[in-house]
Amino acid sequence: MHKQQSEKMNKFIAPSLLAADFGNLQRDIEMINKSEADWFHIDVMDGVFVPNISFGMPVIKAIKKHAKKTMDVHLMIVDPDRFIEDFKNVGADILTVHYEACPHLHRTVQAIKALGMKAGVSLNPHTPIAVLEDIITDLDLVLLMSVNPGFGGQSFIENTYKKVEQLKALIEFSSSNALIEVDGGVTDENIEKLSNAGVDAFVAGNFIFKSKNPLKTISNLKKLAIG
Ligand code: DX5
Ligand code: ZN
C-alpha cells in the first residue's frame, strides 16, 4: 500500500481535556500519556463565538509541560488570527479554527502552516461541507462538530454521518491529505460506524473522563475505531 494511504488508515483517539478534573490536571494528563490515546484535544472558548469560556494560554502552557503526545488545539474563538503565534508558542501541534469565525480563512490557514503547525478547519453542525471545496487541498484536518460547540456532554447529532461521507468524497475527489476528525458525543456506540464512514480522529470528553476506568475506555475506543 502507498505510504500516504497506510498513514491515513491510522485511527487517532483524542481525549478532550475539557472533561478532565482541573483540580487534578497533571494526574489526568499522565493518564493520557500512558494510555493508548494519540492526541490531547484542547478546547479554547472565548464566550463570544460560543456561549462558554474555557481556558487560555497559561493553562495550555501548563498542559504542554506534562503532555507527551500531539497537542490538538480547537479554537472556538472569533478572530483567531490575533493569537496564532501565541498558540504556537504554548505548544500547539495542530491548530483548528472555525470556518464560521474566519472571513479570510485562506489567509488564516496559511498563517498557521507558516509557523510549522498543522492547519485544521472546523464546521458547525449546520455548515455544509461544500464551503470547503476551494480550500480542502490546503488543509491538514477537517473537524466536524457533531454537537453545537460550547459544552461537553451533549448528545451526538446523527446528521454527522452524512457529512462524513460527503467530506470523504470531497477529500478523495480533490486528492487532499486532510484527516477527518469528529468532535462531540462520541461513545462506544457510534465510534465504529464513524470509523467505517471514514473518520480518522475521534474526540471524546465525557465518555472517557466520566467512565470508571478511563484507561480501559480509551483502549476500548481505539479497538472499536481500528475495527
Ligand atoms: C465542544 C468541544 C468538545 C467537547 C467534547 O464544544 O469542542 O471537544 O469537549 O465533549 P464530549 O465528548 O463530552 O461531547
Ligand atoms: Zn473540541
PDB file of C-alpha atoms and ligand atoms in Angstrom:
ATOM      1  CA  MET A   1       0.000   0.000   0.000  1.00  0.00           C
ATOM      2  CA  HIS A   2       1.101   3.536  -0.750  1.00  0.00           C
ATOM      3  CA  LYS A   3       2.672   5.151   2.345  1.00  0.00           C
ATOM      4  CA  GLN A   4       0.294   8.055   2.478  1.00  0.00           C
ATOM      5  CA  GLN A   5      -2.626   5.690   2.182  1.00  0.00           C
ATOM      6  CA  SER A   6      -1.400   3.488   5.003  1.00  0.00           C
ATOM      7  CA  GLU A   7      -0.813   6.524   7.237  1.00  0.00           C
ATOM      8  CA  LYS A   8      -4.374   7.550   6.574  1.00  0.00           C
ATOM      9  CA  MET A   9      -5.555   4.177   7.840  1.00  0.00           C
ATOM     10  CA  ASN A  10      -4.404   5.177  11.336  1.00  0.00           C
ATOM     11  CA  LYS A  11      -7.148   5.953  13.777  1.00  0.00           C
ATOM     12  CA  PHE A  12      -6.488   8.615  16.396  1.00  0.00           C
ATOM     13  CA  ILE A  13      -8.171   8.903  19.790  1.00  0.00           C
ATOM     14  CA  ALA A  14      -8.152  12.445  21.149  1.00  0.00           C
ATOM     15  CA  PRO A  15      -9.422  12.770  24.747  1.00  0.00           C
ATOM     16  CA  SER A  16     -10.848  16.250  25.358  1.00  0.00           C
ATOM     17  CA  LEU A  17      -9.309  17.800  28.460  1.00  0.00           C
ATOM     18  CA  LEU A  18     -12.438  19.929  28.860  1.00  0.00           C
ATOM     19  CA  ALA A  19     -13.892  16.933  30.689  1.00  0.00           C
ATOM     20  CA  ALA A  20     -10.792  16.364  32.854  1.00  0.00           C
ATOM     21  CA  ASP A  21     -10.647  17.206  36.557  1.00  0.00           C
ATOM     22  CA  PHE A  22      -8.958  20.632  36.521  1.00  0.00           C
ATOM     23  CA  GLY A  23      -8.013  20.211  40.159  1.00  0.00           C
ATOM     24  CA  ASN A  24      -6.029  17.150  39.159  1.00  0.00           C
ATOM     25  CA  LEU A  25      -4.985  18.131  35.677  1.00  0.00           C
ATOM     26  CA  GLN A  26      -1.465  16.703  35.897  1.00  0.00           C
ATOM     27  CA  ARG A  27      -2.861  13.349  37.044  1.00  0.00           C
ATOM     28  CA  ASP A  28      -5.290  13.261  34.111  1.00  0.00           C
ATOM     29  CA  ILE A  29      -2.545  14.253  31.645  1.00  0.00           C
ATOM     30  CA  GLU A  30      -0.299  11.451  32.924  1.00  0.00           C
ATOM     31  CA  MET A  31      -3.213   9.048  32.484  1.00  0.00           C
ATOM     32  CA  ILE A  32      -3.476  10.055  28.812  1.00  0.00           C
ATOM     33  CA  ASN A  33       0.315   9.799  28.422  1.00  0.00           C
ATOM     34  CA  LYS A  34       0.270   6.180  29.452  1.00  0.00           C
ATOM     35  CA  SER A  35      -2.973   5.333  27.639  1.00  0.00           C
ATOM     36  CA  GLU A  36      -3.498   4.221  24.050  1.00  0.00           C
ATOM     37  CA  ALA A  37      -4.758   7.717  23.171  1.00  0.00           C
ATOM     38  CA  ASP A  38      -2.950   9.569  20.397  1.00  0.00           C
ATOM     39  CA  TRP A  39      -3.651  13.274  20.877  1.00  0.00           C
ATOM     40  CA  PHE A  40      -4.585  15.746  23.596  1.00  0.00           C
ATOM     41  CA  HIS A  41      -7.692  17.633  22.430  1.00  0.00           C
ATOM     42  CA  ILE A  42      -7.691  21.135  23.881  1.00  0.00           C
ATOM     43  CA  ASP A  43     -10.856  23.252  23.645  1.00  0.00           C
ATOM     44  CA  VAL A  44     -10.436  27.025  23.751  1.00  0.00           C
ATOM     45  CA  MET A  45     -13.689  29.015  24.135  1.00  0.00           C
ATOM     46  CA  ASP A  46     -13.999  32.777  24.290  1.00  0.00           C
ATOM     47  CA  GLY A  47     -17.579  33.399  25.434  1.00  0.00           C
ATOM     48  CA  VAL A  48     -18.268  35.194  22.126  1.00  0.00           C
ATOM     49  CA  PHE A  49     -18.106  32.601  19.348  1.00  0.00           C
ATOM     50  CA  VAL A  50     -19.615  30.092  21.777  1.00  0.00           C
ATOM     51  CA  PRO A  51     -21.681  30.713  24.924  1.00  0.00           C
ATOM     52  CA  ASN A  52     -18.970  29.434  27.268  1.00  0.00           C
ATOM     53  CA  ILE A  53     -15.420  30.268  28.387  1.00  0.00           C
ATOM     54  CA  SER A  54     -12.871  27.500  28.947  1.00  0.00           C
ATOM     55  CA  PHE A  55      -9.184  28.330  29.377  1.00  0.00           C
ATOM     56  CA  GLY A  56      -6.324  30.107  27.631  1.00  0.00           C
ATOM     57  CA  MET A  57      -2.560  30.323  27.240  1.00  0.00           C
ATOM     58  CA  PRO A  58      -1.306  29.785  30.825  1.00  0.00           C
ATOM     59  CA  VAL A  59      -3.317  26.582  31.181  1.00  0.00           C
ATOM     60  CA  ILE A  60      -2.232  25.259  27.760  1.00  0.00           C
ATOM     61  CA  LYS A  61       1.376  26.025  28.661  1.00  0.00           C
ATOM     62  CA  ALA A  62       0.963  24.026  31.870  1.00  0.00           C
ATOM     63  CA  ILE A  63      -0.612  21.128  29.939  1.00  0.00           C
ATOM     64  CA  LYS A  64       2.288  21.157  27.465  1.00  0.00           C
ATOM     65  CA  LYS A  65       4.793  20.762  30.327  1.00  0.00           C
ATOM     66  CA  HIS A  66       3.447  17.269  31.048  1.00  0.00           C
ATOM     67  CA  ALA A  67       1.807  16.158  27.814  1.00  0.00           C
ATOM     68  CA  LYS A  68       3.875  13.706  25.763  1.00  0.00           C
ATOM     69  CA  LYS A  69       1.537  13.469  22.761  1.00  0.00           C
ATOM     70  CA  THR A  70       0.320  15.673  19.924  1.00  0.00           C
ATOM     71  CA  MET A  71      -1.433  18.847  21.118  1.00  0.00           C
ATOM     72  CA  ASP A  72      -4.639  19.162  19.064  1.00  0.00           C
ATOM     73  CA  VAL A  73      -5.937  22.666  19.793  1.00  0.00           C
ATOM     74  CA  HIS A  74      -9.540  23.526  18.823  1.00  0.00           C
ATOM     75  CA  LEU A  75     -10.226  27.258  18.792  1.00  0.00           C
ATOM     76  CA  MET A  76     -13.841  28.263  19.347  1.00  0.00           C
ATOM     77  CA  ILE A  77     -12.998  31.955  19.268  1.00  0.00           C
ATOM     78  CA  VAL A  78     -13.689  34.922  17.000  1.00  0.00           C
ATOM     79  CA  ASP A  79     -10.817  36.408  15.015  1.00  0.00           C
ATOM     80  CA  PRO A  80      -8.270  33.670  15.818  1.00  0.00           C
ATOM     81  CA  ASP A  81      -5.622  35.372  13.646  1.00  0.00           C
ATOM     82  CA  ARG A  82      -4.713  37.544  16.658  1.00  0.00           C
ATOM     83  CA  PHE A  83      -3.404  34.549  18.600  1.00  0.00           C
ATOM     84  CA  ILE A  84      -1.914  32.108  16.070  1.00  0.00           C
ATOM     85  CA  GLU A  85       1.645  32.807  17.159  1.00  0.00           C
ATOM     86  CA  ASP A  86       0.721  32.602  20.852  1.00  0.00           C
ATOM     87  CA  PHE A  87      -0.779  29.150  20.327  1.00  0.00           C
ATOM     88  CA  LYS A  88       2.381  28.043  18.553  1.00  0.00           C
ATOM     89  CA  ASN A  89       4.428  29.337  21.480  1.00  0.00           C
ATOM     90  CA  VAL A  90       2.417  27.435  24.083  1.00  0.00           C
ATOM     91  CA  GLY A  91       2.846  24.169  22.197  1.00  0.00           C
ATOM     92  CA  ALA A  92       0.038  23.597  19.685  1.00  0.00           C
ATOM     93  CA  ASP A  93       0.882  20.971  17.030  1.00  0.00           C
ATOM     94  CA  ILE A  94      -2.466  21.067  15.250  1.00  0.00           C
ATOM     95  CA  LEU A  95      -4.371  24.365  15.282  1.00  0.00           C
ATOM     96  CA  THR A  96      -8.020  24.241  14.224  1.00  0.00           C
ATOM     97  CA  VAL A  97     -10.123  27.330  13.589  1.00  0.00           C
ATOM     98  CA  HIS A  98     -13.833  27.574  12.831  1.00  0.00           C
ATOM     99  CA  TYR A  99     -14.967  28.273   9.288  1.00  0.00           C
ATOM    100  CA  GLU A 100     -17.740  30.420  10.796  1.00  0.00           C
ATOM    101  CA  ALA A 101     -15.218  32.614  12.651  1.00  0.00           C
ATOM    102  CA  CYS A 102     -12.826  33.340   9.772  1.00  0.00           C
ATOM    103  CA  PRO A 103     -13.766  35.757   6.958  1.00  0.00           C
ATOM    104  CA  HIS A 104     -10.290  35.290   5.443  1.00  0.00           C
ATOM    105  CA  LEU A 105      -9.931  31.583   6.012  1.00  0.00           C
ATOM    106  CA  HIS A 106      -7.291  31.041   3.338  1.00  0.00           C
ATOM    107  CA  ARG A 107      -5.013  33.620   4.937  1.00  0.00           C
ATOM    108  CA  THR A 108      -5.607  32.163   8.399  1.00  0.00           C
ATOM    109  CA  VAL A 109      -4.757  28.636   7.239  1.00  0.00           C
ATOM    110  CA  GLN A 110      -1.549  29.823   5.540  1.00  0.00           C
ATOM    111  CA  ALA A 111      -0.527  31.706   8.685  1.00  0.00           C
ATOM    112  CA  ILE A 112      -0.953  28.560  10.795  1.00  0.00           C
ATOM    113  CA  LYS A 113       1.115  26.470   8.370  1.00  0.00           C
ATOM    114  CA  ALA A 114       3.822  29.129   8.025  1.00  0.00           C
ATOM    115  CA  LEU A 115       4.526  28.682  11.736  1.00  0.00           C
ATOM    116  CA  GLY A 116       5.002  24.933  11.284  1.00  0.00           C
ATOM    117  CA  MET A 117       1.688  23.773  12.733  1.00  0.00           C
ATOM    118  CA  LYS A 118      -0.867  21.534  11.043  1.00  0.00           C
ATOM    119  CA  ALA A 119      -3.914  23.529   9.989  1.00  0.00           C
ATOM    120  CA  GLY A 120      -7.456  22.384  10.718  1.00  0.00           C
ATOM    121  CA  VAL A 121     -10.836  23.899   9.921  1.00  0.00           C
ATOM    122  CA  SER A 122     -13.943  23.074  11.920  1.00  0.00           C
ATOM    123  CA  LEU A 123     -17.555  23.163  10.728  1.00  0.00           C
ATOM    124  CA  ASN A 124     -20.580  23.682  12.967  1.00  0.00           C
ATOM    125  CA  PRO A 125     -23.383  21.127  12.592  1.00  0.00           C
ATOM    126  CA  HIS A 126     -25.396  23.379  10.250  1.00  0.00           C
ATOM    127  CA  THR A 127     -22.484  24.343   7.959  1.00  0.00           C
ATOM    128  CA  PRO A 128     -22.424  22.348   4.705  1.00  0.00           C
ATOM    129  CA  ILE A 129     -19.300  20.500   3.541  1.00  0.00           C
ATOM    130  CA  ALA A 130     -19.406  22.325   0.191  1.00  0.00           C
ATOM    131  CA  VAL A 131     -17.971  25.520   1.755  1.00  0.00           C
ATOM    132  CA  LEU A 132     -14.606  23.714   1.935  1.00  0.00           C
ATOM    133  CA  GLU A 133     -14.397  22.964  -1.788  1.00  0.00           C
ATOM    134  CA  ASP A 134     -11.879  25.700  -2.533  1.00  0.00           C
ATOM    135  CA  ILE A 135      -9.666  25.180   0.497  1.00  0.00           C
ATOM    136  CA  ILE A 136      -9.677  21.427   1.066  1.00  0.00           C
ATOM    137  CA  THR A 137      -6.270  20.852  -0.579  1.00  0.00           C
ATOM    138  CA  ASP A 138      -4.679  23.364   1.841  1.00  0.00           C
ATOM    139  CA  LEU A 139      -5.973  21.608   4.936  1.00  0.00           C
ATOM    140  CA  ASP A 140      -4.320  19.001   7.145  1.00  0.00           C
ATOM    141  CA  LEU A 141      -7.525  18.303   9.037  1.00  0.00           C
ATOM    142  CA  VAL A 142     -11.257  18.973   8.986  1.00  0.00           C
ATOM    143  CA  LEU A 143     -13.029  18.869  12.339  1.00  0.00           C
ATOM    144  CA  LEU A 144     -16.731  18.122  12.041  1.00  0.00           C
ATOM    145  CA  MET A 145     -18.727  19.236  15.051  1.00  0.00           C
ATOM    146  CA  SER A 146     -21.195  16.517  15.952  1.00  0.00           C
ATOM    147  CA  VAL A 147     -22.706  18.745  18.672  1.00  0.00           C
ATOM    148  CA  ASN A 148     -23.118  22.503  18.829  1.00  0.00           C
ATOM    149  CA  PRO A 149     -19.780  23.762  20.156  1.00  0.00           C
ATOM    150  CA  GLY A 150     -19.556  25.231  23.644  1.00  0.00           C
ATOM    151  CA  PHE A 151     -20.140  22.358  26.021  1.00  0.00           C
ATOM    152  CA  GLY A 152     -19.089  18.795  26.658  1.00  0.00           C
ATOM    153  CA  GLY A 153     -21.555  16.051  27.468  1.00  0.00           C
ATOM    154  CA  GLN A 154     -24.115  16.719  24.704  1.00  0.00           C
ATOM    155  CA  SER A 155     -25.625  14.039  22.525  1.00  0.00           C
ATOM    156  CA  PHE A 156     -24.346  13.176  19.086  1.00  0.00           C
ATOM    157  CA  ILE A 157     -26.156  14.678  16.070  1.00  0.00           C
ATOM    158  CA  GLU A 158     -26.991  11.854  13.642  1.00  0.00           C
ATOM    159  CA  ASN A 159     -26.712  14.048  10.521  1.00  0.00           C
ATOM    160  CA  THR A 160     -22.929  13.890  11.078  1.00  0.00           C
ATOM    161  CA  TYR A 161     -22.680  10.532   9.270  1.00  0.00           C
ATOM    162  CA  LYS A 162     -23.953  12.114   6.071  1.00  0.00           C
ATOM    163  CA  LYS A 163     -21.423  14.928   6.422  1.00  0.00           C
ATOM    164  CA  VAL A 164     -18.568  12.470   6.967  1.00  0.00           C
ATOM    165  CA  GLU A 165     -19.484  10.704   3.739  1.00  0.00           C
ATOM    166  CA  GLN A 166     -19.681  13.969   1.798  1.00  0.00           C
ATOM    167  CA  LEU A 167     -16.373  15.153   3.241  1.00  0.00           C
ATOM    168  CA  LYS A 168     -14.691  11.844   2.478  1.00  0.00           C
ATOM    169  CA  ALA A 169     -15.879  12.112  -1.140  1.00  0.00           C
ATOM    170  CA  LEU A 170     -14.592  15.691  -1.414  1.00  0.00           C
ATOM    171  CA  ILE A 171     -11.184  14.693   0.021  1.00  0.00           C
ATOM    172  CA  GLU A 172     -10.861  11.790  -2.389  1.00  0.00           C
ATOM    173  CA  PHE A 173     -12.076  13.761  -5.383  1.00  0.00           C
ATOM    174  CA  SER A 174      -9.568  16.550  -4.736  1.00  0.00           C
ATOM    175  CA  SER A 175      -6.680  14.258  -3.641  1.00  0.00           C
ATOM    176  CA  SER A 176      -6.455  16.204  -0.381  1.00  0.00           C
ATOM    177  CA  ASN A 177      -4.474  14.747   2.518  1.00  0.00           C
ATOM    178  CA  ALA A 178      -6.831  16.168   5.138  1.00  0.00           C
ATOM    179  CA  LEU A 179      -7.745  13.957   8.063  1.00  0.00           C
ATOM    180  CA  ILE A 180     -11.373  13.806   9.212  1.00  0.00           C
ATOM    181  CA  GLU A 181     -11.959  14.417  12.926  1.00  0.00           C
ATOM    182  CA  VAL A 182     -15.315  14.254  14.713  1.00  0.00           C
ATOM    183  CA  ASP A 183     -15.998  16.108  17.956  1.00  0.00           C
ATOM    184  CA  GLY A 184     -18.934  15.815  20.341  1.00  0.00           C
ATOM    185  CA  GLY A 185     -20.934  12.952  21.787  1.00  0.00           C
ATOM    186  CA  VAL A 186     -18.526  10.235  20.637  1.00  0.00           C
ATOM    187  CA  THR A 187     -19.080   6.944  22.514  1.00  0.00           C
ATOM    188  CA  ASP A 188     -18.549   3.207  22.135  1.00  0.00           C
ATOM    189  CA  GLU A 189     -21.928   3.133  20.387  1.00  0.00           C
ATOM    190  CA  ASN A 190     -21.078   5.360  17.413  1.00  0.00           C
ATOM    191  CA  ILE A 191     -17.279   5.202  17.015  1.00  0.00           C
ATOM    192  CA  GLU A 192     -17.293   2.058  14.867  1.00  0.00           C
ATOM    193  CA  LYS A 193     -19.858   3.424  12.428  1.00  0.00           C
ATOM    194  CA  LEU A 194     -17.986   6.744  12.242  1.00  0.00           C
ATOM    195  CA  SER A 195     -14.740   4.943  11.608  1.00  0.00           C
ATOM    196  CA  ASN A 196     -16.268   2.857   8.834  1.00  0.00           C
ATOM    197  CA  ALA A 197     -17.644   6.032   7.250  1.00  0.00           C
ATOM    198  CA  GLY A 198     -14.091   7.392   7.041  1.00  0.00           C
ATOM    199  CA  VAL A 199     -13.361   9.285  10.267  1.00  0.00           C
ATOM    200  CA  ASP A 200      -9.659   9.297  11.187  1.00  0.00           C
ATOM    201  CA  ALA A 201      -9.661  11.065  14.564  1.00  0.00           C
ATOM    202  CA  PHE A 202     -12.186  10.895  17.396  1.00  0.00           C
ATOM    203  CA  VAL A 203     -12.560  13.444  20.167  1.00  0.00           C
ATOM    204  CA  ALA A 204     -14.137  12.124  23.348  1.00  0.00           C
ATOM    205  CA  GLY A 205     -14.528  14.049  26.583  1.00  0.00           C
ATOM    206  CA  ASN A 206     -17.196  12.910  28.980  1.00  0.00           C
ATOM    207  CA  PHE A 207     -17.302   9.358  27.687  1.00  0.00           C
ATOM    208  CA  ILE A 208     -13.652   8.925  28.723  1.00  0.00           C
ATOM    209  CA  PHE A 209     -13.271  11.070  31.820  1.00  0.00           C
ATOM    210  CA  LYS A 210     -16.613  10.211  33.444  1.00  0.00           C
ATOM    211  CA  SER A 211     -16.051   6.493  32.957  1.00  0.00           C
ATOM    212  CA  LYS A 212     -14.964   4.243  35.853  1.00  0.00           C
ATOM    213  CA  ASN A 213     -11.746   3.247  34.141  1.00  0.00           C
ATOM    214  CA  PRO A 214     -10.611   5.889  31.593  1.00  0.00           C
ATOM    215  CA  LEU A 215      -7.558   3.841  30.539  1.00  0.00           C
ATOM    216  CA  LYS A 216      -9.765   0.899  29.655  1.00  0.00           C
ATOM    217  CA  THR A 217     -12.325   3.161  27.974  1.00  0.00           C
ATOM    218  CA  ILE A 218      -9.630   4.663  25.741  1.00  0.00           C
ATOM    219  CA  SER A 219      -8.278   1.248  24.877  1.00  0.00           C
ATOM    220  CA  ASN A 220     -11.766   0.027  24.004  1.00  0.00           C
ATOM    221  CA  LEU A 221     -12.487   3.104  21.819  1.00  0.00           C
ATOM    222  CA  LYS A 222      -9.204   2.567  19.998  1.00  0.00           C
ATOM    223  CA  LYS A 223     -10.036  -1.074  19.376  1.00  0.00           C
ATOM    224  CA  LEU A 224     -13.503  -0.220  18.040  1.00  0.00           C
ATOM    225  CA  ALA A 225     -12.067   2.518  15.820  1.00  0.00           C
ATOM    226  CA  ILE A 226      -9.430   0.244  14.303  1.00  0.00           C
ATOM    227  CA  GLY A 227     -12.061  -2.473  13.776  1.00  0.00           C
TER     228      GLY A 227
HETATM  229  C1  DX5 B   1     -17.435  21.014  22.445  1.00  0.00           C
HETATM  230  C2  DX5 B   1     -15.965  20.662  22.408  1.00  0.00           C
HETATM  231  C3  DX5 B   1     -15.718  19.217  22.516  1.00  0.00           C
HETATM  232  C4  DX5 B   1     -16.165  18.589  23.815  1.00  0.00           C
HETATM  233  C5  DX5 B   1     -16.490  17.153  23.557  1.00  0.00           C
HETATM  234  O1  DX5 B   1     -17.585  22.362  22.161  1.00  0.00           O
HETATM  235  O2  DX5 B   1     -15.370  21.116  21.196  1.00  0.00           O
HETATM  236  O3  DX5 B   1     -14.353  18.907  22.268  1.00  0.00           O
HETATM  237  O4  DX5 B   1     -15.200  18.697  24.823  1.00  0.00           O
HETATM  238  O5  DX5 B   1     -17.006  16.614  24.710  1.00  0.00           O
HETATM  239  P1  DX5 B   1     -17.916  15.315  24.733  1.00  0.00           P
HETATM  240  O6  DX5 B   1     -17.111  14.180  24.212  1.00  0.00           O
HETATM  241  O7  DX5 B   1     -18.243  15.180  26.195  1.00  0.00           O
HETATM  242  O8  DX5 B   1     -19.132  15.593  23.879  1.00  0.00           O
HETATM  243 ZN    ZN B   2     -13.319  20.307  20.593  1.00  0.00          ZN
END
